[in-house]
Short mmCIF file of C-alpha atoms in Angstrom, two decimals:
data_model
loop_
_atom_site.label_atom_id
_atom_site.label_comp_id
_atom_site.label_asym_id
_atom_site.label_seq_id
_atom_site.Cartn_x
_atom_site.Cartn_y
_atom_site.Cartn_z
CA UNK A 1 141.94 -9.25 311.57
CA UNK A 2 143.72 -12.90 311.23
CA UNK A 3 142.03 -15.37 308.56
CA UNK A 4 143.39 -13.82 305.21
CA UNK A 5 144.87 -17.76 304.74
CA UNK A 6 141.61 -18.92 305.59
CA UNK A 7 142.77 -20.59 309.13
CA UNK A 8 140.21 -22.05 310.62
CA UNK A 9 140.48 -20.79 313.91
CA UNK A 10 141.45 -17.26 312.91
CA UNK A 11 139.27 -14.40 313.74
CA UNK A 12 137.44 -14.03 310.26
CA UNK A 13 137.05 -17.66 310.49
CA UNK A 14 134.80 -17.41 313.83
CA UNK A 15 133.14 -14.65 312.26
CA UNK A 16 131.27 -16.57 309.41
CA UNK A 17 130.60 -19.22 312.20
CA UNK A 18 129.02 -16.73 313.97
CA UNK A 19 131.22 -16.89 316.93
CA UNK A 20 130.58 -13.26 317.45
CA UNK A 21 128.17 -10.49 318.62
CA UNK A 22 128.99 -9.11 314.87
CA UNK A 23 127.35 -10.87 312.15
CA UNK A 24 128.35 -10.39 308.66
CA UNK A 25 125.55 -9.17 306.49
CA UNK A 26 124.60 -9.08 302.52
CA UNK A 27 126.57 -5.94 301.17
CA UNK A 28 129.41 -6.09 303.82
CA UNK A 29 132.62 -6.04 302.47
CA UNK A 30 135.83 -8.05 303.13
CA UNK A 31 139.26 -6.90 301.81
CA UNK A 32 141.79 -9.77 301.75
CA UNK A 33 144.94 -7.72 300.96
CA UNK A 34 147.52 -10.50 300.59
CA UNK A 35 147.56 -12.87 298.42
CA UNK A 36 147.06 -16.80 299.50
CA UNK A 37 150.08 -18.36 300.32
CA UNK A 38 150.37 -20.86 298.02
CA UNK A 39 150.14 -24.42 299.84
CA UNK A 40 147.03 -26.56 298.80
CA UNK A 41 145.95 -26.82 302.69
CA UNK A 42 145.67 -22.35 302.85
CA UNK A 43 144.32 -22.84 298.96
CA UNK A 44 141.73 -25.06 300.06
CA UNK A 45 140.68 -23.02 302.95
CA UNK A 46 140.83 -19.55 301.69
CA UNK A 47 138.33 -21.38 298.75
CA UNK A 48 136.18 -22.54 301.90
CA UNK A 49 135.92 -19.48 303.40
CA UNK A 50 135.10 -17.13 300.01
CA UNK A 51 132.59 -19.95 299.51
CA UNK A 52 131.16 -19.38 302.91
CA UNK A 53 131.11 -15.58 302.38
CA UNK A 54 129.94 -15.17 298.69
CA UNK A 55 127.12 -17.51 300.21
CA UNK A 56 126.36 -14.45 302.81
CA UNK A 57 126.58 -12.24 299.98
CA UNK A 58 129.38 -10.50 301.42
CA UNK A 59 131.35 -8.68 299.02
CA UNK A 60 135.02 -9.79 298.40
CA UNK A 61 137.81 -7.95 297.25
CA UNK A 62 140.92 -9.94 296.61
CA UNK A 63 144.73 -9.99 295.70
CA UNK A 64 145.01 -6.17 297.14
CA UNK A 65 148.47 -6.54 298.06
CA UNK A 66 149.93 -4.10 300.30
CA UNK A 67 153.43 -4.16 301.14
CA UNK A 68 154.22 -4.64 304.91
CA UNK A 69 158.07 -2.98 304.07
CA UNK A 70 158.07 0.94 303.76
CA UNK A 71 159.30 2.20 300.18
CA UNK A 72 162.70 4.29 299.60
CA UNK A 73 160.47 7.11 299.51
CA UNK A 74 158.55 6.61 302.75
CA UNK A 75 161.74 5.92 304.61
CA UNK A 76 162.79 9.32 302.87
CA UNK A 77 159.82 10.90 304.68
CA UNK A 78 159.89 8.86 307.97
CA UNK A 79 163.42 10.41 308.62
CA UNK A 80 162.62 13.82 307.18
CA UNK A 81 159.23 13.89 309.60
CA UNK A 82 161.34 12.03 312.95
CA UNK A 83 164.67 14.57 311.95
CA UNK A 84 167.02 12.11 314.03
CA UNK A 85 170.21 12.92 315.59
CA UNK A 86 171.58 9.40 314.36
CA UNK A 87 170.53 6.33 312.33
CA UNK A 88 170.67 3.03 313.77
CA UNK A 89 169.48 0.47 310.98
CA UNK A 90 168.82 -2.57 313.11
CA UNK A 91 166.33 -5.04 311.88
CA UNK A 92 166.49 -7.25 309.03
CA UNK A 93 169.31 -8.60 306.44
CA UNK A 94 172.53 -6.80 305.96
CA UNK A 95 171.46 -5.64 302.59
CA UNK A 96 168.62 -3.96 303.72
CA UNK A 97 170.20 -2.37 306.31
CA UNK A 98 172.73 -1.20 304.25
CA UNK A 99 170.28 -0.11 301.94
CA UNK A 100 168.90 2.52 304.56
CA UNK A 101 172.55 3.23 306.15
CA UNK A 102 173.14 4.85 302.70
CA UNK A 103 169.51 6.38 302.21
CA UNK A 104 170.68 8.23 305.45
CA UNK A 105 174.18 9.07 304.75
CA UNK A 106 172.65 10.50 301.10
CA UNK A 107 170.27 12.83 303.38
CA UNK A 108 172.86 14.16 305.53
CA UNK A 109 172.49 12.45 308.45
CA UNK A 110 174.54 10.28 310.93
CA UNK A 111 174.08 6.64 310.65
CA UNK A 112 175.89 4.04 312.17
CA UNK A 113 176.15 0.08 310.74
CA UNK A 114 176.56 -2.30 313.61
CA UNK A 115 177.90 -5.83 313.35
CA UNK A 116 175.35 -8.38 315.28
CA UNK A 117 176.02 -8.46 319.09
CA UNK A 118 178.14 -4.76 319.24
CA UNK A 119 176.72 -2.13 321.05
CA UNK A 120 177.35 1.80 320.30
CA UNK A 121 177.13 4.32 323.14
CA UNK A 122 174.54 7.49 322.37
CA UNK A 123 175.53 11.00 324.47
#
């Protein structure tokens, strides 16, 4: 749910105001896995709204940081499992795509680099 930054209108937000049907209870558990951006305006409101929960004796677990990027390793998987014809890395930086271009190539399968705005024709 939105509110790990402690917005104020964010979901988790409306939920300690008790904006809805769910209310948090003693013993319930919040996992903020991120860690707070660090600007003193999401600072003060993430403190605000751990306040606010520790007060509801809601149990917080914080600074469990999951990645939102897949590993070398998962990517290794995700094309083993998907067993593509041909690899089209096309979102995010040049390096990155590069990065997986070669991941492919190293696995033995097609992949095709594109410059921005080029198109490639599939059979």
């Amino acid at each position: 749910m939105t509110g790990h930054q402690g917005e104020p209108q964010s979901v988790l937000s409306r939920l300690i105001s008790n904006q809805f049907d769910f209310i948090l209870e003693p013993d319930d558990h919040v996992i903020f896995s991120c860690s707070v951006i660090p600007n003193q305006v999401n600072i003060d409101n993430r403190d605000r709204m751990e306040r606010e929960l520790r007060a509801r004796k809601v149990r917080i677990f914080k600074d469990v940081h999951v990645s939102g990027h897949a590993s070398r390793e998962d990517l290794k998987d995700l094309i083993t499992i998907l067993n593509p014809k041909t690899i089209v890395p096309s979102h995010g930086p040049e390096k990155k795509r590069i990065v997986l271009h070669d991941l492919a190539r190293e696995m033995g399968y097609k992949s095709v680099l594109l410059d921005d705005g080029r198109t490639l024709s599939l059979p």
